Every structure is written in C-alpha cells, then in structure tokens.
Amino acid sequence: IYIARRLITKRVSAAMAADCFEDRTPPPPPRTETPAAVLRERGAGRPTKRERRLLEQLRGR
C-alpha cells in the first residue's frame, strides 16, 4: 500500500522520487515452520535426480 505525499510532473532522481511516496505495506507474517536442515554425508558424491528433486522440494523451490 503506497500513499502519495506529493505529485511530480517530470522525471526526477530516485532520491527525490522516494520522498514523494510512503510505503504502508504491512510486514509479512513470521514463518512458523522452519524445514529441517538437510545434510548430505561427506563423500556421498553428486545427488541423483530423485535426491535433487527431494532437496528442492524441502527447500520450497
């Protein structure tokens, strides 16, 4: 949610433009669930395609 403090009619620098509006966006809700850390065994080598997909799913990507 942005509130315009002052209207401008021509292009201005970023610093001046930042003074012309106010950001009233509410902060995002805090994350309640943190995924468990996924650690691979040392020397396990490169993850397989299936393992990589599972890792990405756990990371939320």
Coordinates of C-alpha atoms in Angstrom, one line a residue:
I1 CA 0.0 0.0 0.0
Y2 CA 1.6 3.3 -1.1
I3 CA 0.5 6.8 -0.2
A4 CA 1.4 9.6 -2.5
R5 CA 2.7 12.6 -0.5
R6 CA 3.4 14.8 -3.4
L7 CA 2.7 14.6 -7.2
I8 CA 5.5 15.2 -9.6
T9 CA 5.1 16.2 -13.2
K10 CA 8.6 15.3 -14.6
R11 CA 11.3 12.8 -14.1
V12 CA 13.4 13.2 -11.0
S13 CA 16.2 11.4 -9.3
A14 CA 15.5 8.2 -7.3
A15 CA 16.2 10.0 -4.0
M16 CA 13.6 12.8 -4.8
A17 CA 11.1 10.2 -6.0
A18 CA 11.4 8.2 -2.8
D19 CA 10.5 11.4 -0.9
C20 CA 7.2 11.6 -2.9
F21 CA 5.6 8.4 -1.6
E22 CA 5.2 6.5 1.6
D23 CA 5.2 2.7 1.8
R24 CA 2.5 1.4 4.2
T25 CA 2.6 -2.2 3.2
P26 CA 2.2 -4.4 6.3
P27 CA 5.1 -6.7 7.1
P28 CA 4.8 -10.3 6.0
P29 CA 3.7 -12.8 8.7
P30 CA 6.5 -14.6 10.5
R31 CA 7.4 -18.0 9.3
T32 CA 6.2 -20.5 11.8
E33 CA 7.7 -23.7 10.3
T34 CA 11.4 -24.0 9.5
P35 CA 12.3 -27.0 7.5
A36 CA 14.9 -29.3 9.0
A37 CA 18.4 -28.9 7.7
V38 CA 19.3 -31.4 5.0
L39 CA 22.8 -32.6 5.3
R40 CA 24.5 -35.0 2.9
E41 CA 27.1 -37.4 4.0
R42 CA 30.6 -36.3 3.2
G43 CA 31.9 -38.1 0.2
A44 CA 28.4 -39.1 -0.9
G45 CA 29.0 -37.6 -4.3
R46 CA 26.6 -35.8 -6.5
P47 CA 22.9 -36.2 -5.7
T48 CA 20.8 -38.2 -8.1
K49 CA 17.9 -36.6 -9.9
R50 CA 15.5 -38.0 -7.4
E51 CA 17.5 -36.8 -4.5
R52 CA 17.9 -33.3 -6.0
R53 CA 14.1 -33.0 -6.5
L54 CA 13.5 -34.0 -2.9
L55 CA 16.1 -31.5 -1.7
E56 CA 14.4 -28.7 -3.8
Q57 CA 11.0 -29.7 -2.5
L58 CA 12.2 -29.5 1.1
R59 CA 13.8 -26.1 0.4
G60 CA 10.5 -24.9 -1.1
R61 CA 11.7 -24.2 -4.6

